[in-house]
Short mmCIF file of C-alpha atoms and ligand atoms in Angstrom, two decimals:
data_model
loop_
_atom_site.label_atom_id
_atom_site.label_comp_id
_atom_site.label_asym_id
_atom_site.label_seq_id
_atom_site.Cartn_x
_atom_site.Cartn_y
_atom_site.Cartn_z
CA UNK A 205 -28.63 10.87 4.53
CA UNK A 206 -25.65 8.93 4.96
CA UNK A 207 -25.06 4.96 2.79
CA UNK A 208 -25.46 3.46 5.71
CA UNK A 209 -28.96 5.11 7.27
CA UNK A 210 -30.49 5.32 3.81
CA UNK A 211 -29.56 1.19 3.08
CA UNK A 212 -31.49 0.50 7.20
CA UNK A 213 -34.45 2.57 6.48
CA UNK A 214 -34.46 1.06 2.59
CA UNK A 215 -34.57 -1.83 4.17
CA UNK A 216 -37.91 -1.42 5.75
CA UNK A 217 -39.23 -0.18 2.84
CA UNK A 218 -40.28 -3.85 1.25
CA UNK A 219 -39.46 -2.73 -2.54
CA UNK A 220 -39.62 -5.65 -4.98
CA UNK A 221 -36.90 -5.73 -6.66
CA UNK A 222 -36.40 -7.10 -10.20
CA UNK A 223 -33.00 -5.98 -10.76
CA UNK A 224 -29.07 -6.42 -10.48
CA UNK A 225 -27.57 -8.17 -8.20
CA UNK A 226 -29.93 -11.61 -9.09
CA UNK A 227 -28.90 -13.05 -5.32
CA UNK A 228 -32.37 -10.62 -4.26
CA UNK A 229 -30.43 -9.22 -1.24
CA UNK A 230 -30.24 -12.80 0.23
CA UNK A 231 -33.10 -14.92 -1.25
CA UNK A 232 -30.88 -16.95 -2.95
CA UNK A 233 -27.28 -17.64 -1.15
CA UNK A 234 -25.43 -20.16 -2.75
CA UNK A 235 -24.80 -22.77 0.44
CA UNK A 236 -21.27 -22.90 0.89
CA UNK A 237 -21.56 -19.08 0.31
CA UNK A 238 -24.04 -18.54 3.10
CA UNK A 239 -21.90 -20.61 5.80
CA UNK A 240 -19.19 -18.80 5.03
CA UNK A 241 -20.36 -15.49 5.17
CA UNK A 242 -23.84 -15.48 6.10
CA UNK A 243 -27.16 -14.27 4.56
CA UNK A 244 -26.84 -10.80 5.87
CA UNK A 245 -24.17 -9.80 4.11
CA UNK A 246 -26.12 -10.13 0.85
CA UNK A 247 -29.13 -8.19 2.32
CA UNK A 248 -26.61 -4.96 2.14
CA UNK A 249 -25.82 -5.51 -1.58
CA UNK A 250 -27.83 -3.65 -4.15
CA UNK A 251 -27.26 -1.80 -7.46
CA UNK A 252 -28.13 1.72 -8.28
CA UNK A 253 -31.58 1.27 -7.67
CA UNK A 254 -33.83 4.15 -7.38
CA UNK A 255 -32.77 6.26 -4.39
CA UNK A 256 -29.89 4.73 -4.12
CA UNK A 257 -26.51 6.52 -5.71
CA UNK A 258 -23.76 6.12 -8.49
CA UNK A 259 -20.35 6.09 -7.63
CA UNK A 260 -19.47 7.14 -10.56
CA UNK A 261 -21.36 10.18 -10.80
CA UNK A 262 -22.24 10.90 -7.20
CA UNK A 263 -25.14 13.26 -6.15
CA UNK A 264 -26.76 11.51 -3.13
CA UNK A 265 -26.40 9.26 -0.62
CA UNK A 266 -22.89 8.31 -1.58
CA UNK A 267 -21.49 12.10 -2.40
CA UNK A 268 -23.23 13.15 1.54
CA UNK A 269 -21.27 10.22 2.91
CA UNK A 270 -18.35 11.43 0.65
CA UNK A 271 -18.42 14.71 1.85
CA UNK A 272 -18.38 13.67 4.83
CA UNK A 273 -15.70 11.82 5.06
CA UNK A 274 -13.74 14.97 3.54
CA UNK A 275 -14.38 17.01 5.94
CA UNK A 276 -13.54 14.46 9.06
CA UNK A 277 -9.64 14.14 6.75
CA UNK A 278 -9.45 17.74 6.38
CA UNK A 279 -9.47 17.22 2.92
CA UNK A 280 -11.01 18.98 -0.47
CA UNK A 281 -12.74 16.16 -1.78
CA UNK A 282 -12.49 12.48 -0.55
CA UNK A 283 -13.20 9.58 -2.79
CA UNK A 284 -14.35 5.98 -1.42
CA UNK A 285 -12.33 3.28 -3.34
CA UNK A 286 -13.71 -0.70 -3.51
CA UNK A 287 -10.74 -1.43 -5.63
CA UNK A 288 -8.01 -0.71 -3.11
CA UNK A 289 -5.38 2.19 -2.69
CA UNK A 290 -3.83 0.72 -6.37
CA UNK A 291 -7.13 2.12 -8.10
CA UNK A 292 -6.39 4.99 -6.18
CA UNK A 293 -2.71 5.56 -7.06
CA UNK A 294 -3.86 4.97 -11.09
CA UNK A 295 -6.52 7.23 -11.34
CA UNK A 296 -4.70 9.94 -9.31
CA UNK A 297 -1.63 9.09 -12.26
CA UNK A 298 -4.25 9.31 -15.00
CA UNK A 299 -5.27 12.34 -13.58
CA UNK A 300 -2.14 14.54 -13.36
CA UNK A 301 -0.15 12.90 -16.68
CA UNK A 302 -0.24 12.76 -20.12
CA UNK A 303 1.44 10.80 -22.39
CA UNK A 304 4.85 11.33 -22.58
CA UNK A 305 4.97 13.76 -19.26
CA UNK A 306 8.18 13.21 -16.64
CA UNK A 307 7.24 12.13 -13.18
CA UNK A 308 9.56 11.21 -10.41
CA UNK A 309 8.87 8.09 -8.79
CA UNK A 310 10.37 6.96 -5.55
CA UNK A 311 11.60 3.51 -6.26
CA UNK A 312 10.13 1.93 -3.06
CA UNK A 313 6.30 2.44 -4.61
CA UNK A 314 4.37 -0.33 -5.04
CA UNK A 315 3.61 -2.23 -8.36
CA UNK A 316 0.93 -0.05 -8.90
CA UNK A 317 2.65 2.64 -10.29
CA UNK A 318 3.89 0.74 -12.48
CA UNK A 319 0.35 -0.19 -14.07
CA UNK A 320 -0.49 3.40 -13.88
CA UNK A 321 3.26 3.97 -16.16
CA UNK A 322 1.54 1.50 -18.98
CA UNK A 323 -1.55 3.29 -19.07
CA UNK A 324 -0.59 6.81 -18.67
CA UNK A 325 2.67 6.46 -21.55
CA UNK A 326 4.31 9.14 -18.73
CA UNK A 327 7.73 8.85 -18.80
CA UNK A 328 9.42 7.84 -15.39
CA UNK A 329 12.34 9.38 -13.40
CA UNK A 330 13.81 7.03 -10.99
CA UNK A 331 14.79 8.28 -8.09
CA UNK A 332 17.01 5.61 -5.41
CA UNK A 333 15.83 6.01 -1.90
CA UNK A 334 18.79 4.90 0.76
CA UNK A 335 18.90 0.95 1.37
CA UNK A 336 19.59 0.35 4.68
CA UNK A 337 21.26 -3.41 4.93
CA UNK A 338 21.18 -3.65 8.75
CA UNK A 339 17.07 -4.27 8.38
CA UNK A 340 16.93 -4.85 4.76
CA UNK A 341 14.36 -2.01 4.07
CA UNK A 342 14.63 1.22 2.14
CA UNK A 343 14.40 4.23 3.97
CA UNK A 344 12.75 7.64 2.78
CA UNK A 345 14.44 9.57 -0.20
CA UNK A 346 17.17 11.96 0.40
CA UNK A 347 15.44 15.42 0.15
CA UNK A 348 18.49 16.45 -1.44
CA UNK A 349 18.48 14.01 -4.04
CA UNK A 350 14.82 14.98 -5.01
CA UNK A 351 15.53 18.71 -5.14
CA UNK A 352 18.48 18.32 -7.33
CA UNK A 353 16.77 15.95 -9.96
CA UNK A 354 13.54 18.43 -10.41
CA UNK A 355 16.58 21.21 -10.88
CA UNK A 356 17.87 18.88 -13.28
CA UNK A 357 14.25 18.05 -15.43
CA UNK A 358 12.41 21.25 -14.96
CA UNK A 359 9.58 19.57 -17.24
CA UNK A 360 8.82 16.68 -14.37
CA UNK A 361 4.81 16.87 -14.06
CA UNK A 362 4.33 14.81 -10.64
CA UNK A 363 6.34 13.76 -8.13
CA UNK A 364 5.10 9.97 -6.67
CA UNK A 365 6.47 9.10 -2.97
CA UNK A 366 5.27 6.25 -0.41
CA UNK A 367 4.88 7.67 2.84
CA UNK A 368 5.14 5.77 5.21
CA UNK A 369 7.25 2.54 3.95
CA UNK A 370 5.91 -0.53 3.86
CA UNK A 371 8.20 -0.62 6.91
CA UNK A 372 6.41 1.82 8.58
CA UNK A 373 9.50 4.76 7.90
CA UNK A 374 8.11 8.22 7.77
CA UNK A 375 9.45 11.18 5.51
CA UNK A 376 8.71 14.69 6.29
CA UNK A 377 6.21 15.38 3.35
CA UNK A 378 6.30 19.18 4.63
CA UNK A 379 9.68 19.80 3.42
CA UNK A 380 8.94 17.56 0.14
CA UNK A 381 5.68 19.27 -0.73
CA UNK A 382 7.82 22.56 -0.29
CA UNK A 383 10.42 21.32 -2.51
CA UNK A 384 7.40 20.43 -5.01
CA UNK A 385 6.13 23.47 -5.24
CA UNK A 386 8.97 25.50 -5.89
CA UNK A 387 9.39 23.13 -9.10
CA UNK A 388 5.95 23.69 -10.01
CA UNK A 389 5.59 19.60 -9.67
CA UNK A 390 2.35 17.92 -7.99
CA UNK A 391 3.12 15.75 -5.17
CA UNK A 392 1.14 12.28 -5.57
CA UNK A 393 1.57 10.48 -1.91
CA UNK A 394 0.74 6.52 -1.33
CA UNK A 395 -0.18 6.47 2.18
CA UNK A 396 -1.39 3.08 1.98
CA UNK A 397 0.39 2.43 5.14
CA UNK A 398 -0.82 5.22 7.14
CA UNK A 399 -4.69 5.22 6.99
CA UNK A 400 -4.68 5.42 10.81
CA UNK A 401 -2.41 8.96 10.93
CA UNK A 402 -5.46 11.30 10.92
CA UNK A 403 -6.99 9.50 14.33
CA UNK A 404 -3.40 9.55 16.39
CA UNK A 405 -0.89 12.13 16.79
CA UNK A 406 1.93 9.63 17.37
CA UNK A 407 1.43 7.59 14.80
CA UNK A 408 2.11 9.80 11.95
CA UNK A 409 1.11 13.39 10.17
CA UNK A 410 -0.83 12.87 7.07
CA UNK A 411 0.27 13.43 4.12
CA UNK A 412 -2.82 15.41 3.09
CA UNK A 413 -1.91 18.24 5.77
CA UNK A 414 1.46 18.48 5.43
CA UNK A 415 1.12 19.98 1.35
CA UNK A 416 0.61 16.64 -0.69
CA UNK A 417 -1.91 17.31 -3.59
CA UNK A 418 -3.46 13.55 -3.34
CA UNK A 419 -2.92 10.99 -1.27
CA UNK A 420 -4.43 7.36 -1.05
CA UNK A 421 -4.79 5.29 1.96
CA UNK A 422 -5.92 1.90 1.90
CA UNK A 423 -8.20 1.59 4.51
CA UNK A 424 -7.69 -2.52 4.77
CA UNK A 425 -3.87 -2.43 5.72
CA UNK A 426 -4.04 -0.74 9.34
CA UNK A 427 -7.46 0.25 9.73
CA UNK A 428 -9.19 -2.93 10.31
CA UNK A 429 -11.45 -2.49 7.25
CA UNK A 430 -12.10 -5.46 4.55
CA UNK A 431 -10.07 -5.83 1.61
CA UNK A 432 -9.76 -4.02 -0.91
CA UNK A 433 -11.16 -0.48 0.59
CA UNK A 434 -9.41 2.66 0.46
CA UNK A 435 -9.55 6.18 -0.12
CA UNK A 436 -8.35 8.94 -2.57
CA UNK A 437 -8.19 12.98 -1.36
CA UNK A 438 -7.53 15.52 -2.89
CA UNK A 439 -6.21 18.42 -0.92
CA UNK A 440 -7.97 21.75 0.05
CA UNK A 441 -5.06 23.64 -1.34
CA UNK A 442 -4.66 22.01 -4.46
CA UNK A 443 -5.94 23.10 -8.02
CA UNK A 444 -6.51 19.69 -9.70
CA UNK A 445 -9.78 19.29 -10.81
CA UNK A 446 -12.08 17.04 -8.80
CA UNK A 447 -14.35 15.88 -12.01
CA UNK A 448 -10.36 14.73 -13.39
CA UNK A 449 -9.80 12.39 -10.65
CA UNK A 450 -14.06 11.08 -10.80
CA UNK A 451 -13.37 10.72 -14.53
CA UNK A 452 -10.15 8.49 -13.91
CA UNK A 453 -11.43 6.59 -11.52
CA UNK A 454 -14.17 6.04 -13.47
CA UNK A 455 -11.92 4.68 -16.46
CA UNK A 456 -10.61 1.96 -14.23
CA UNK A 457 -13.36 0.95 -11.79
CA UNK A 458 -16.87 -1.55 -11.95
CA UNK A 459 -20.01 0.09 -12.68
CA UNK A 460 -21.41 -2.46 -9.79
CA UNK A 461 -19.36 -0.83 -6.82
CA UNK A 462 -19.84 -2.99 -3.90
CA UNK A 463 -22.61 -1.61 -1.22
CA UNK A 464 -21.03 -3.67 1.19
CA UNK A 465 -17.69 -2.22 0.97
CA UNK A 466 -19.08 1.35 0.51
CA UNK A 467 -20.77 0.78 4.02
CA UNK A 468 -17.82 -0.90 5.44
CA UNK A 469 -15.21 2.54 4.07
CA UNK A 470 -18.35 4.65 5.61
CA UNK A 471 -18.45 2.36 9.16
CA UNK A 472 -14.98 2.33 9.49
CA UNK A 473 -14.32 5.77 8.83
CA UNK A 474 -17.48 6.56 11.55
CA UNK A 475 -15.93 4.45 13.77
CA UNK A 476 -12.46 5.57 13.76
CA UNK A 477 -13.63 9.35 14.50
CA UNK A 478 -15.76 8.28 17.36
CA UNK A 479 -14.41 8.53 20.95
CA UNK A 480 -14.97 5.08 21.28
CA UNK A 481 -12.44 4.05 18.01
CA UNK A 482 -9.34 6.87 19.34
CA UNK A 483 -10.09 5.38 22.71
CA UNK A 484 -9.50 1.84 21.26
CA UNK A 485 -6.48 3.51 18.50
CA UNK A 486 -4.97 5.06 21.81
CA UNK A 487 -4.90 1.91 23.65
CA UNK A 488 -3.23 -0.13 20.60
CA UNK A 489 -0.67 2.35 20.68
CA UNK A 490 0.22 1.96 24.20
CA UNK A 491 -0.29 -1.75 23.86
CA UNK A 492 2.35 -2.02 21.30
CA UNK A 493 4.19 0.57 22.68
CA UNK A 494 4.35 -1.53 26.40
CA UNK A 495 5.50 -4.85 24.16
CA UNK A 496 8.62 -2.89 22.11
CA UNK A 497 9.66 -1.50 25.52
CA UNK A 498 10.02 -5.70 26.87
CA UNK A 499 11.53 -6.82 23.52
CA UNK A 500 13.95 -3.89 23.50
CA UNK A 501 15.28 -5.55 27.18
CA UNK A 502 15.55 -9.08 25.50
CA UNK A 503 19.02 -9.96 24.86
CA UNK A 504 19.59 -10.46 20.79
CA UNK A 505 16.53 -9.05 19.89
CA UNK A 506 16.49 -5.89 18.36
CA UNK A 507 13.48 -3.47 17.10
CA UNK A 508 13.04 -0.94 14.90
CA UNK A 509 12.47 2.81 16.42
CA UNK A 510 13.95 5.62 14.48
CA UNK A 511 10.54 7.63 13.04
CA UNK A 512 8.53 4.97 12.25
CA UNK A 513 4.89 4.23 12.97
CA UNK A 514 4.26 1.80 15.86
CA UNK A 515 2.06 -0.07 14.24
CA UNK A 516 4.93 -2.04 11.91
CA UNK A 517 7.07 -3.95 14.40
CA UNK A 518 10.04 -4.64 12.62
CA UNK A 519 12.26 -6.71 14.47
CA UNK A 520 15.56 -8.74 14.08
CA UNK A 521 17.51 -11.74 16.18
CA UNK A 522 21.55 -11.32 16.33
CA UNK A 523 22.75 -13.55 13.67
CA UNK A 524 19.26 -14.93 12.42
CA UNK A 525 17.95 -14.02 8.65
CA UNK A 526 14.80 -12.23 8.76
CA UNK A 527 13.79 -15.60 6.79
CA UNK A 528 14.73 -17.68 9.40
CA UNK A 529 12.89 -16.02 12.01
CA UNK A 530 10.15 -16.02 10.19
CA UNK A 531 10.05 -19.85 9.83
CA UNK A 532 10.37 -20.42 13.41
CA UNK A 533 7.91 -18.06 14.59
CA UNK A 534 5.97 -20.15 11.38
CA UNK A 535 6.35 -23.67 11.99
CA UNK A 536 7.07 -23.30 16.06
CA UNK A 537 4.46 -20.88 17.14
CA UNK A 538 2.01 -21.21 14.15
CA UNK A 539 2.60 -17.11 13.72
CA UNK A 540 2.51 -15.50 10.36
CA UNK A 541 4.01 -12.11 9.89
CA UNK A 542 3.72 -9.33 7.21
CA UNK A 543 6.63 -9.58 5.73
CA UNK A 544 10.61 -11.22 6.35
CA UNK A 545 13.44 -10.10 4.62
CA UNK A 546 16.99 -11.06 4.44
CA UNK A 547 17.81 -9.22 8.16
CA UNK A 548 14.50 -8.56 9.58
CA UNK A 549 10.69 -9.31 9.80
CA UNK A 550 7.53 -7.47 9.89
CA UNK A 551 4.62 -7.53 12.23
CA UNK A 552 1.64 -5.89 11.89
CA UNK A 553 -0.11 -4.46 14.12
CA UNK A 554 -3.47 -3.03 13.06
CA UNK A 555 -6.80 -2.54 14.50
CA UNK A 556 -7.45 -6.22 15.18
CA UNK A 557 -4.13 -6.65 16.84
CA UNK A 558 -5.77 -8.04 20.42
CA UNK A 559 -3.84 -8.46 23.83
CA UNK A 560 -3.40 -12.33 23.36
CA UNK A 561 -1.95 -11.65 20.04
CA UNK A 562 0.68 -9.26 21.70
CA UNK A 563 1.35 -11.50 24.25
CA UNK A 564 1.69 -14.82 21.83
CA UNK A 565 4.94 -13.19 19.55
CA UNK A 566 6.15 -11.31 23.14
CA UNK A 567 6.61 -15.24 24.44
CA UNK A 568 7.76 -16.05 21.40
CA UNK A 569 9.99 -13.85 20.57
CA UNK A 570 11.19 -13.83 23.99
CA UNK A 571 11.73 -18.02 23.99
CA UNK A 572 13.24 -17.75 20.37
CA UNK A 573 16.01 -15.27 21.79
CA UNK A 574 16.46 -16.92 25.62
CA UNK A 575 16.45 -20.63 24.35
CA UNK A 576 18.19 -19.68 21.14
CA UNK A 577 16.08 -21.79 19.43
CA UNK A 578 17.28 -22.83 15.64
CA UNK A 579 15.07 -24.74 13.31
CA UNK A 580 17.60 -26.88 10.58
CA UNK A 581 15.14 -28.05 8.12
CA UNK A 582 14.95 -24.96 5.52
CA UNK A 583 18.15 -23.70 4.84
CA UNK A 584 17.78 -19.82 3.76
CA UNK A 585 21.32 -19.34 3.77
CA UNK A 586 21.51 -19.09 -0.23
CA UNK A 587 18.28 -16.88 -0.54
CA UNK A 588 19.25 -14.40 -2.76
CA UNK A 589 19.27 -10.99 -1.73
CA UNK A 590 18.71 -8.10 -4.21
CA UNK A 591 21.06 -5.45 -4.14
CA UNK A 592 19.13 -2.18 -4.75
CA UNK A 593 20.49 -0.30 -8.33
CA UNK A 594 19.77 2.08 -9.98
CA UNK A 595 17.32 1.32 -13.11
CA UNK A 596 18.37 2.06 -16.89
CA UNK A 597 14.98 2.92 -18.31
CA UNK A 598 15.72 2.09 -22.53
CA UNK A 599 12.06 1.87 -23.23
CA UNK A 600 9.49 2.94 -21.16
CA UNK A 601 6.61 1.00 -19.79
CA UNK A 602 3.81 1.98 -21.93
CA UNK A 603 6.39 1.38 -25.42
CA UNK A 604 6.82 -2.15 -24.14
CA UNK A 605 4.06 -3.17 -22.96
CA UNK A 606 2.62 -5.02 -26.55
CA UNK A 607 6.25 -5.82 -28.11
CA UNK A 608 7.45 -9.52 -28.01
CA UNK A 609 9.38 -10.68 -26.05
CA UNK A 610 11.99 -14.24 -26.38
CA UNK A 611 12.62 -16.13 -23.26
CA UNK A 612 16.65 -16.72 -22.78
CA UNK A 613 18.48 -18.46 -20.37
CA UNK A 614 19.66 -16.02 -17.44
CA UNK A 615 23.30 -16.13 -18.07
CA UNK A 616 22.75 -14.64 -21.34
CA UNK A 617 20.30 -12.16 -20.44
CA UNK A 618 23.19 -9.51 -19.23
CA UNK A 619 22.47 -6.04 -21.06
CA UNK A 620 19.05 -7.47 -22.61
CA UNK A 621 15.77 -5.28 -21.90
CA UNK A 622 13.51 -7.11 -19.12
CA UNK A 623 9.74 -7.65 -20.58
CA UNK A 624 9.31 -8.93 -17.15
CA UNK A 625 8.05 -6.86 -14.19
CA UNK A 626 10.22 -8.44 -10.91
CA UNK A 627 9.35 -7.93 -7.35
CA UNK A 628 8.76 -9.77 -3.96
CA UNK A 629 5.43 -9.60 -2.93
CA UNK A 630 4.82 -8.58 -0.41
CA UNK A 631 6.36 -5.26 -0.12
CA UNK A 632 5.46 -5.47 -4.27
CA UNK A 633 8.33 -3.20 -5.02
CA UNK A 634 9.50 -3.35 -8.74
CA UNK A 635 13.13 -4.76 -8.83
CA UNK A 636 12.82 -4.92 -12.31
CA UNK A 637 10.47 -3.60 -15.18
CA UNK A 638 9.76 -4.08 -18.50
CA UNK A 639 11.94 -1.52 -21.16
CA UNK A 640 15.05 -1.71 -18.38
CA UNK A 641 17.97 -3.20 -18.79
CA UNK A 642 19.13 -6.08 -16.85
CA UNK A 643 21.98 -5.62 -14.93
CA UNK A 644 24.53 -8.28 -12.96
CA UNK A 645 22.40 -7.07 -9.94
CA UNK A 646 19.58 -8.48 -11.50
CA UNK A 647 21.02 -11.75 -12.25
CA UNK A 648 22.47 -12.19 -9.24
CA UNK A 649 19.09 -12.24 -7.76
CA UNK A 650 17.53 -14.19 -9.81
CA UNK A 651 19.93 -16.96 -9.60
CA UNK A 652 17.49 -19.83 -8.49
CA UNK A 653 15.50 -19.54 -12.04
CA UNK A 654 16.82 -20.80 -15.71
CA UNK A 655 15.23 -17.99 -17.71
CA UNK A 656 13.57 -14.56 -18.46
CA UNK A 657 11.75 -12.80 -20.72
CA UNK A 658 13.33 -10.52 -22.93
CA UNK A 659 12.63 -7.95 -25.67
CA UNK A 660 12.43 -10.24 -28.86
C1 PLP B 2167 2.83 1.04 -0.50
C2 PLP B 2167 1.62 0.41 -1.10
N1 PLP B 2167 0.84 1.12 -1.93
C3 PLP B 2167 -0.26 0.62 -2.50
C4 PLP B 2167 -0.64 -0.68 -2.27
C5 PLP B 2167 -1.88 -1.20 -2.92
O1 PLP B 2167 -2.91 -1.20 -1.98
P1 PLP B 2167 -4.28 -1.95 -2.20
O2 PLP B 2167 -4.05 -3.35 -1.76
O3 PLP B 2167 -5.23 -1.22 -1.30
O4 PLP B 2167 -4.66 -1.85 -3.62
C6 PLP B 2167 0.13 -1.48 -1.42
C7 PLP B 2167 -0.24 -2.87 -1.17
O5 PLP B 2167 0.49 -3.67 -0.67
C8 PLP B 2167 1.30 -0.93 -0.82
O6 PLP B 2167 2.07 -1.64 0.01
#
């Protein structure tokens, strides 16, 4: 029986609990608690009563559902995740490396790669993908560039790649998978981004079917689950050990998983391979689809459409900042977006993307381009901008992580080692990590602070 039909008929069942969680599945809700998010909610939270499952260890309810869920990704073993796609991305790290191993790491990945660096000791191989300064967004790595740098370090263990970019930018994972396996190297995808691929065809091919050996998809992003859920799979073709990536993620997760968010990965999951959720996918996609083709005929506005996924609108006014736009669509149309950056912003536009929301940033963007509507009271023209470099790794994460560190004032923290991980969040893309070296690039950047810490 599946989480969700074993937790309705347990229900019934009128068991007296004396155990974990003390709430009693909703006979005591705090009252602020219970406006917020109603009594219910607690009724679905338990512990691993009896009949109930572990997800650490799972043999019942929660492996079924599991299973399941493996079989509807086409994958060898799916893993539900109620600490989002960066427990994922850790575990699946912990999994593959030992201390000390190489592993090529697309320098677009988010932070948590970097946690997974400190607690695996691996050893990391940067690899640059293109920066393309007409959107401000980096674009998928040069296939090229990957094959020549496992030629180069025939001892690389994994190879870690985000697919698709935060931006929504796809790479063709079949030729990288290939590339992988000629090298003997283990192909790690974050498909945070695309958790929606497996349910449309023109939205994206997953990861998991085009030769990755694990890939994680947060199920939150796009999907229209709650935060933090995702998922971890592990591929039908690949030989790494299921009971590695369960003992990983064991390493790094609660021992009181969340019921609620177990039934909420199972409910989404049920409902996106129903005909009712690909109906509703299908007509998202020709939703957004119908606004990109208006906005491309709006003078000054342009969008984003060279392989990406439709569901990341990224967009950009003739000589507007990305930050600018995003205050006016802010403090004129009371519209938030994902993400702005120096040239361009982000929309999302998951599951819960409705008509009226479509139609709102359409007659925004629209009146914002028409009316050429300024705003003059936040001046982004001195926003820094980084300039992607390469990094100059002279201790790696994991050596670092303990040592102390001095703060000094930025001008004289040229050629200094950074104890400071760097980023803009979101897209939460390292710009600079602890053990590399600071470069002008850096400083540059960080222009509108006094100090940073360095290795003592
Ligand atoms: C590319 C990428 N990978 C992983 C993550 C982490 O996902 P989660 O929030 O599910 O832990 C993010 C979050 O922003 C992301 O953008």
């Amino acid at each position: 029986m599946s989480i969700i039909k074993f937790i309705q008929k347990f229900k019934k069942s009128n068991r007296t609990l004396f155990t974990t969680p003390s709430h009693g599945q909703g006979d005591f809700v705090a009252p602020d608690c219970s406006k917020m998010l109603g009594r219910r909610f607690y009724t679905c939270d338990y512990s691993e009563i009896e009949g109930f499952d572990n997800l650490a260890k799972p043999t019942g309810i929660i492996k079924i559902t599991q299973d399941e869920a493996a079989k509807v990704y086409g994958a060898k073993n799916t893993f539900f995740l109620t600490n989002g796609s960066t427990s994922g991305i850790i575990a699946a790290m912990l999994t593959v490396l030992n201390k000390n191993d190489k592993v090529l790491i697309a320098r677009n990945c988010h932070k948590s790669v970097y946690n997974g660096l400190v607690l695996t000791g691996a050893v990391p191989i940067w690899v640059m993908p293109h920066y393309n300064r007409d959107w401000g967004i980096y674009e998928p790595v040069n296939y090229d560039y990957i094959e020549e740098t496992l030629q180069r370090n025939r001892d690389i263990k994994l190879f870690i790649m985000t697919n698709p970019t935060y931006e929504g930018l796809m790479t063709d994972v079949y030729r990288v998978s290939h590339i992988c396996k000629k090298y003997g190297v283990k192909l790690l995808v974050d498909e945070a981004h695309g958790a929606l691929w497996t349910f449309h065809k023109a939205l994206g091919t997953p990861s998991l079917i085009q030769g990755a050996d694990i890939v994680v998809q947060s199920l939150h992003k796009t999907a229209g689950a709650l935060n933090p859920s995702a998922l971890l799979h592990l591929s039908k073709e690949t030989d790494i050990d299921a009971s590695k990536v369960q003992k990983s993620l064991n390493l790094i997760t609660t021992t009181s998983p969340s019921y609620p968010l177990l039934i909420n990965i199972e409910g989404t999951i049920n409902y996106l391979n129903s005909e009712k959720g690909k109906e509703k996918l299908s007509d998202l996609v020709k939703h957004v689809n119908r606004l990109i083709r208006t906005l491309k005929s709006i003078p000054n506005l342009e969008v984003y459409s060279y392989n990406n996924d439709v569901t990341k609108l990224l967009v950009k006014v003739t000589n507007m900042s990305g930050f600018e736009l995003s205050d006016i669509l802010f403090e004129k149309y009371n519209i938030e977006d994902e993400l702005a950056n120096e040239k361009s912003v982000l929309l999302l536009m998951g599951l819960g993307t409705t008509k009226a929301k479509l139609k709102k940033i359409e007659k925004a963007l629209t009146e914002i381009c028409l009316n050429n509507i300024k705003i003059t009271y936040e001046d982004n023209s001195n926003v820094p901008v980084f300039n992607p470099v390469e990094p100059r790794v002279r201790y790696i994460p994991s050596l670092v992580w303990n040592q102390p560190y001095k703060e000094v004032e930025l001008k004289y923290a040229l050629a200094r080692v950074s104890m400071e991980l760097i980023m803009d969040y979101p897209p939460g893309i390292p710009i600079l990590i602890p053990g590399e070296v600071i470069k002008k690039e850096h400083i540059a950047y960080l222009s509108g602070r006094q100090k940073i810490k360095v290795l003592a």
